Coordinates of C-alpha atoms in Angstrom, one line a residue:
Chain A
M22 CA 0.0 0.0 0.0
E23 CA 2.4 2.7 -1.2
Y24 CA -0.4 5.2 -1.5
Y25 CA -0.3 5.8 2.3
S26 CA 2.8 6.9 4.1
N27 CA 4.7 4.5 6.4
Q28 CA 3.2 5.4 9.8
I29 CA -0.3 5.4 8.4
N30 CA 0.3 1.9 6.9
Q31 CA 1.6 0.7 10.2
L32 CA -1.5 1.9 12.0
I33 CA -3.8 0.4 9.4
Q34 CA -2.0 -2.9 9.8
A35 CA -2.1 -2.8 13.6
F36 CA -5.9 -2.2 13.4
S37 CA -6.5 -4.9 10.9
S38 CA -4.8 -7.5 13.1
L39 CA -7.7 -7.1 15.6
P40 CA -10.6 -9.5 15.3
G41 CA -13.5 -8.5 13.1
I42 CA -11.7 -5.5 11.6
G43 CA -11.1 -5.7 7.8
T44 CA -8.9 -3.5 5.7
K45 CA -11.6 -0.9 5.0
S46 CA -12.6 -0.6 8.7
A47 CA -8.9 -0.5 9.6
Q48 CA -8.4 2.4 7.2
R49 CA -11.4 4.2 8.6
L50 CA -10.1 3.8 12.2
A51 CA -6.6 4.9 11.3
F52 CA -7.8 8.1 9.7
H53 CA -10.1 8.7 12.6
V54 CA -7.3 8.3 15.1
I55 CA -5.0 10.6 13.1
N56 CA -7.7 13.3 13.1
M57 CA -8.5 12.8 16.9
P58 CA -7.2 15.4 19.4
E59 CA -3.8 14.2 20.5
E60 CA -4.9 14.0 24.2
Q61 CA -7.7 11.6 23.2
V62 CA -5.3 9.3 21.4
Q63 CA -3.0 9.3 24.4
N64 CA -6.0 8.4 26.6
L65 CA -7.1 5.6 24.3
A66 CA -3.6 4.2 24.3
K67 CA -3.3 4.5 28.0
T68 CA -6.7 2.8 28.6
M69 CA -5.6 -0.2 26.5
V70 CA -2.2 -0.6 28.3
D71 CA -3.7 -0.1 31.7
A72 CA -6.5 -2.6 31.1
R73 CA -3.9 -5.1 29.8
Q74 CA -1.7 -4.6 32.9
N75 CA -4.3 -4.5 35.6
V76 CA -7.0 -7.0 34.5
C77 CA -6.4 -10.4 35.9
Y78 CA -8.4 -13.6 36.7
C79 CA -10.8 -13.6 39.7
A80 CA -9.2 -15.9 42.3
Q81 CA -12.5 -17.6 42.7
C82 CA -14.5 -17.8 39.4
C83 CA -11.7 -17.0 36.9
T84 CA -13.6 -14.2 35.2
L85 CA -11.5 -11.1 34.2
T86 CA -11.5 -8.4 36.8
D87 CA -9.3 -5.6 38.1
Q88 CA -9.7 -6.8 41.7
E89 CA -8.5 -10.0 43.3
V90 CA -12.0 -11.4 43.7
C91 CA -14.7 -10.1 41.3
P92 CA -17.7 -8.2 42.6
I93 CA -20.1 -11.1 41.9
C94 CA -18.0 -13.6 44.0
K95 CA -17.7 -11.0 46.7
N96 CA -21.4 -10.2 46.8
P97 CA -22.9 -11.8 50.0
S98 CA -26.4 -11.8 48.6
R99 CA -25.5 -14.1 45.8
D100 CA -26.0 -17.9 46.3
Q101 CA -22.5 -19.2 46.6
K102 CA -23.7 -22.8 46.4
T103 CA -24.9 -22.6 42.8
I104 CA -22.2 -22.3 40.2
M105 CA -23.0 -21.6 36.5
V106 CA -20.2 -22.7 34.2
V107 CA -19.7 -20.5 31.2
E108 CA -17.1 -20.3 28.4
S109 CA -16.3 -16.6 28.5
P110 CA -16.8 -13.4 30.5
R111 CA -19.1 -12.2 27.7
D112 CA -21.3 -15.2 28.4
L113 CA -21.3 -14.3 32.1
A114 CA -22.4 -10.8 31.1
A115 CA -25.2 -12.2 29.0
Y116 CA -26.7 -14.0 32.0
E117 CA -26.0 -11.1 34.3
K118 CA -28.1 -8.9 31.9
T119 CA -31.1 -11.0 32.6
G120 CA -30.9 -9.9 36.2
K121 CA -32.6 -13.1 37.4
Y122 CA -29.7 -15.4 38.1
E123 CA -28.7 -15.3 41.8
G124 CA -25.9 -17.8 41.9
V125 CA -22.2 -17.3 41.1
Y126 CA -20.2 -18.3 38.0
H127 CA -17.2 -20.1 36.8
V128 CA -15.5 -19.0 33.6
L129 CA -13.7 -21.7 31.6
H130 CA -12.0 -19.3 29.1
G131 CA -12.7 -21.7 26.2
A132 CA -14.2 -25.0 25.4
I133 CA -12.8 -28.5 24.8
S134 CA -12.1 -28.8 21.0
P135 CA -10.1 -31.7 19.7
M136 CA -10.2 -30.0 16.3
L137 CA -8.3 -27.0 17.6
G138 CA -6.2 -29.1 20.0
I139 CA -7.8 -27.6 23.1
G140 CA -8.0 -30.3 25.8
P141 CA -9.4 -30.3 29.3
G142 CA -6.1 -29.0 30.6
D143 CA -6.3 -25.8 28.5
I144 CA -9.4 -24.5 30.1
R145 CA -10.1 -23.5 33.7
L146 CA -11.5 -26.9 34.8
K147 CA -9.0 -27.7 37.5
E148 CA -10.0 -24.5 39.3
L149 CA -13.7 -25.6 39.0
M150 CA -13.0 -29.0 40.5
E151 CA -11.2 -27.3 43.4
R152 CA -14.2 -25.1 44.1
L153 CA -16.4 -28.2 44.3
R154 CA -14.5 -29.4 47.4
G155 CA -16.3 -26.6 49.2
D156 CA -20.0 -26.4 49.9
V157 CA -21.8 -26.6 46.5
D158 CA -25.4 -27.6 45.8
E159 CA -25.6 -27.4 42.0
V160 CA -23.4 -26.9 38.9
I161 CA -25.3 -25.4 36.0
I162 CA -23.5 -26.0 32.7
A163 CA -24.1 -23.0 30.4
T164 CA -21.5 -23.6 27.7
N165 CA -22.5 -22.7 24.2
S166 CA -24.8 -24.9 22.2
S167 CA -22.0 -25.7 19.7
L168 CA -20.1 -28.9 19.2
E169 CA -17.3 -27.7 21.5
G170 CA -19.8 -26.4 24.1
E171 CA -21.7 -29.7 24.1
T172 CA -18.4 -31.8 24.3
T173 CA -17.3 -29.6 27.3
A174 CA -20.7 -30.0 29.0
M175 CA -20.5 -33.8 28.7
Y176 CA -17.0 -33.9 29.9
I177 CA -17.7 -31.8 32.9
S178 CA -20.9 -33.6 33.9
K179 CA -19.0 -37.0 33.8
L180 CA -16.3 -35.4 36.0
I181 CA -18.7 -34.0 38.6
K182 CA -21.3 -36.7 38.9
P183 CA -19.1 -39.0 40.9
V184 CA -18.6 -36.2 43.4
G185 CA -22.3 -36.3 44.2
I186 CA -23.2 -32.7 43.2
R187 CA -26.2 -32.0 41.1
V188 CA -25.3 -31.1 37.5
S189 CA -27.7 -29.5 35.1
R190 CA -27.5 -28.1 31.6
I191 CA -29.3 -25.1 30.3
A192 CA -32.2 -26.0 27.8
S193 CA -31.6 -26.0 24.1
G194 CA -34.6 -25.3 21.9
V195 CA -36.6 -22.7 19.9
P196 CA -35.6 -19.2 20.9
V197 CA -38.5 -17.1 22.3
G198 CA -40.2 -15.2 19.5
G199 CA -38.6 -17.6 17.0
D200 CA -40.6 -18.7 14.0
L201 CA -40.5 -22.6 13.6
E202 CA -40.4 -22.2 9.8
Y203 CA -37.0 -20.6 10.0
I204 CA -35.3 -22.7 12.6
D205 CA -32.8 -25.4 11.7
E206 CA -33.7 -29.1 12.0
V207 CA -31.2 -29.8 14.8
T208 CA -32.7 -27.1 17.0
L209 CA -36.2 -28.4 16.2
L210 CA -35.3 -31.9 17.3
R211 CA -33.6 -30.6 20.4
A212 CA -36.7 -28.7 21.3
L213 CA -38.8 -31.9 20.8
E214 CA -36.5 -34.0 22.9
G215 CA -36.4 -31.4 25.6
R216 CA -40.2 -30.9 25.7
T217 CA -41.8 -30.4 29.2
E218 CA -45.2 -31.5 30.3
L219 CA -47.9 -28.8 30.6
Chain B
M5 CA -22.6 -2.5 32.9
E6 CA -21.7 -3.6 36.4
Y7 CA -21.0 -7.2 35.2
Y8 CA -17.6 -6.1 34.0
S9 CA -15.0 -4.5 36.2
N10 CA -14.1 -0.8 35.8
Q11 CA -11.1 -1.0 33.6
I12 CA -12.7 -3.4 31.2
N13 CA -15.7 -1.1 31.0
Q14 CA -13.5 1.9 30.3
L15 CA -11.8 0.0 27.5
I16 CA -15.1 -1.1 26.0
Q17 CA -16.3 2.5 26.1
A18 CA -13.1 3.8 24.5
F19 CA -13.5 1.3 21.7
S20 CA -17.1 2.0 21.1
S21 CA -16.4 5.7 20.7
L22 CA -14.5 4.8 17.5
P23 CA -16.5 4.9 14.2
G24 CA -18.2 1.8 13.0
I25 CA -17.6 0.0 16.3
G26 CA -20.8 -1.0 18.2
T27 CA -21.1 -2.3 21.8
K28 CA -20.6 -6.0 20.8
S29 CA -17.5 -5.3 18.7
A30 CA -16.1 -3.1 21.4
Q31 CA -16.5 -5.9 23.9
R32 CA -14.9 -8.3 21.5
L33 CA -11.9 -6.0 20.9
A34 CA -11.6 -5.2 24.7
F35 CA -11.3 -8.9 25.6
H36 CA -8.9 -9.5 22.7
V37 CA -6.6 -6.7 23.9
I38 CA -6.8 -8.0 27.5
N39 CA -5.7 -11.4 26.2
M40 CA -2.9 -10.1 24.0
P41 CA 0.7 -10.3 25.1
E42 CA 1.5 -7.1 26.9
E43 CA 4.3 -6.2 24.5
Q44 CA 1.8 -6.3 21.6
V45 CA -0.6 -4.0 23.4
Q46 CA 2.3 -1.6 24.1
N47 CA 3.2 -1.6 20.4
L48 CA -0.4 -1.0 19.3
A49 CA -0.7 1.9 21.8
K50 CA 2.6 3.3 20.6
T51 CA 1.7 3.0 16.9
M52 CA -1.4 5.0 17.5
V53 CA 0.3 7.8 19.4
D54 CA 3.2 7.9 16.9
A55 CA 0.9 8.1 13.9
R56 CA -1.1 10.9 15.6
Q57 CA 2.0 12.9 16.5
N58 CA 4.0 12.5 13.2
V59 CA 1.4 12.4 10.5
C60 CA 0.8 15.8 9.0
Y61 CA -0.5 17.4 5.8
C62 CA 1.6 17.3 2.7
A63 CA 2.8 20.8 2.0
Q64 CA 1.7 20.5 -1.6
C65 CA -1.4 18.3 -1.9
C66 CA -2.6 18.3 1.7
T67 CA -2.9 14.5 1.9
L68 CA -1.9 12.9 5.2
T69 CA 1.8 11.9 5.3
D70 CA 4.7 11.5 7.7
Q71 CA 7.0 13.5 5.4
E72 CA 6.9 17.2 4.5
V73 CA 6.0 16.5 0.9
C74 CA 4.2 13.2 0.2
P75 CA 5.8 10.5 -2.1
I76 CA 3.3 11.2 -4.9
C77 CA 4.0 15.0 -5.1
K78 CA 7.8 14.2 -4.9
N79 CA 7.7 11.6 -7.7
P80 CA 9.3 13.2 -10.8
S81 CA 7.6 10.8 -13.1
R82 CA 4.1 12.0 -12.2
D83 CA 2.5 14.7 -14.3
Q84 CA 2.6 17.7 -12.0
K85 CA 0.4 19.7 -14.3
T86 CA -2.7 17.6 -13.8
I87 CA -4.3 17.8 -10.4
M88 CA -7.1 15.5 -9.3
V89 CA -9.2 17.0 -6.5
V90 CA -10.5 14.4 -4.0
E91 CA -12.4 14.7 -0.7
S92 CA -10.2 12.4 1.4
P93 CA -6.9 10.4 1.5
R94 CA -9.0 7.3 1.1
D95 CA -10.4 8.6 -2.2
L96 CA -6.8 9.3 -3.3
A97 CA -5.9 5.7 -2.4
A98 CA -8.8 4.4 -4.4
Y99 CA -7.5 6.1 -7.6
E100 CA -3.9 5.1 -6.8
K101 CA -5.0 1.5 -6.7
T102 CA -6.1 1.7 -10.3
G103 CA -2.4 2.3 -11.1
K104 CA -3.4 4.2 -14.2
Y105 CA -3.6 7.8 -13.1
E106 CA -0.3 9.6 -13.7
G107 CA -1.1 13.1 -12.4
V108 CA -1.0 14.4 -8.8
Y109 CA -3.8 15.0 -6.3
H110 CA -5.2 17.7 -4.1
V111 CA -7.0 16.5 -0.9
L112 CA -9.8 18.8 0.3
H113 CA -10.5 17.0 3.6
G114 CA -14.2 17.3 3.3
A115 CA -16.9 18.7 1.0
I116 CA -19.0 21.8 1.1
S117 CA -22.2 21.0 3.1
P118 CA -24.6 23.8 4.0
M119 CA -26.5 21.2 6.0
L120 CA -23.6 20.5 8.3
G121 CA -22.3 24.1 8.2
I122 CA -19.2 23.2 6.2
G123 CA -18.4 26.1 3.9
P124 CA -15.7 26.6 1.3
G125 CA -13.4 28.0 4.0
D126 CA -13.5 24.8 6.0
I127 CA -12.0 22.6 3.3
R128 CA -8.5 22.9 1.7
L129 CA -9.7 25.1 -1.2
K130 CA -7.4 28.1 -0.6
E131 CA -4.4 25.7 -0.9
L132 CA -5.7 24.5 -4.2
M133 CA -6.2 28.0 -5.6
E134 CA -2.6 28.8 -4.6
R135 CA -1.3 25.8 -6.5
L136 CA -3.1 27.0 -9.6
R137 CA -0.9 30.0 -9.8
G138 CA 1.8 27.6 -10.9
D139 CA 1.9 25.7 -14.2
V140 CA -1.3 23.6 -14.3
D141 CA -3.0 22.2 -17.4
E142 CA -6.1 20.5 -16.0
V143 CA -8.0 20.1 -12.7
I144 CA -10.0 16.9 -12.6
I145 CA -12.7 17.1 -9.9
A146 CA -13.2 13.7 -8.3
T147 CA -15.3 14.5 -5.3
N148 CA -18.0 12.0 -4.4
S149 CA -21.1 11.7 -6.4
S150 CA -23.2 12.8 -3.4
L151 CA -25.1 16.1 -2.9
E152 CA -22.1 17.5 -1.0
G153 CA -19.6 16.2 -3.6
E154 CA -21.6 17.7 -6.5
T155 CA -22.0 21.1 -4.7
T156 CA -18.3 21.2 -4.1
A157 CA -17.5 20.3 -7.7
M158 CA -19.8 23.1 -9.0
Y159 CA -18.2 25.5 -6.6
I160 CA -14.7 24.7 -7.6
S161 CA -15.4 24.7 -11.3
K162 CA -16.9 28.2 -11.0
L163 CA -13.9 29.3 -9.1
I164 CA -11.3 27.9 -11.5
K165 CA -12.9 28.6 -14.9
P166 CA -12.1 32.4 -14.8
V167 CA -8.4 31.5 -14.2
G168 CA -8.4 29.8 -17.7
I169 CA -7.5 26.3 -16.6
R170 CA -9.3 23.3 -18.0
V171 CA -11.7 21.8 -15.4
S172 CA -13.2 18.4 -15.7
R173 CA -15.4 16.1 -13.6
I174 CA -15.2 12.3 -13.5
A175 CA -18.1 10.6 -15.2
S176 CA -21.1 9.5 -13.2
G177 CA -23.1 6.5 -14.5
V178 CA -23.8 2.8 -14.3
P179 CA -20.9 1.0 -12.6
V180 CA -19.1 -1.6 -14.6
G181 CA -20.8 -5.0 -14.1
G182 CA -23.9 -3.2 -12.8
D183 CA -27.3 -4.6 -13.7
L184 CA -29.5 -1.8 -15.0
E185 CA -32.5 -3.4 -13.2
Y186 CA -31.0 -2.7 -9.8
I187 CA -29.7 0.8 -10.4
D188 CA -31.5 3.9 -9.0
E189 CA -33.2 6.3 -11.3
V190 CA -30.9 9.2 -10.7
T191 CA -27.9 7.2 -11.7
L192 CA -29.7 5.9 -14.8
L193 CA -30.6 9.4 -15.9
R194 CA -27.0 10.6 -15.2
A195 CA -25.7 7.7 -17.4
L196 CA -28.1 8.8 -20.2
E197 CA -27.1 12.4 -20.0
G198 CA -23.4 11.5 -20.0
R199 CA -23.7 9.1 -23.0
T200 CA -20.8 9.1 -25.4
E201 CA -21.0 8.4 -29.2
L202 CA -19.7 5.0 -30.4

């Protein structure tokens, strides 16, 4: 790309290495940053470096936080005996947004995927098993409804059942407001299998 | 967003203030940055600040560059007597990619828009007029084919014609490979008006 000068090219390349940012978006971002007041650019750069330096894993649930123990784990009004296992902090946030879940979480940071060479040792499973030595009533597995998510759910349930703790899996089926006509066959069969009596 | 800790939220907000980045993308970027090796984050931050500090306007064509005069203006094999007027450095890059244009450019950094309160004094028109005192054969106006672009083209042509320099406007019409059926009426009429004899 000789039509831009070196430093602009470097910035465009840096942006396009980020996920979900193609060449066009990277160009747009680069020119936006070059036209921003210098102070704002400094702030943006500082925010990035600070977050990278200070954010770490919660000592209890392994979510990302800038404290030693995250606010959810610290909250005395949450039910510490119910643990929902999720793949990522974003999945945790998705359930938090519902505002109805009262238990705590455990963030795996990934899912078992033989295809990508991610085994049980590469996700935060050991930390989960250690937590189960304490007083736990139920583990709710809320990994994604993908092949990897299901594999992980099966693996975890086999691991936990011998311990004698209740293990459940969130329901898979037709999304609320979903039109049957447009829903794939696998989901439709799942919804049928998972039917509940009225 | 109390489900993320402070510094994560700040980073998400910083990213979502950039153009074309919504909340979901900002979250994705934030978690990507937090999981990047620290050195890479430092580099990204530095690239941004460096580009902001060192990139300036080319003394001749006003495009963004990290040198005093951009490589295109400096290139002795380019025809310095033909100036293509574009709205932004990205438009310049679009024509450079064709590899067929041999002249030089002038970047306005915007277009006249009474709606947005952008007048002729807010874009790099004065610099263009100053260049025309030199030895110039033709000014090709390649502003966008939008209301603002057309307004700017009209304004510039009225300004330059008295000087006695040839002024032209890039053609507006059906894009190559375009299917007439799916093209808007205004473009179809433009293509008709601009028809050339075979």
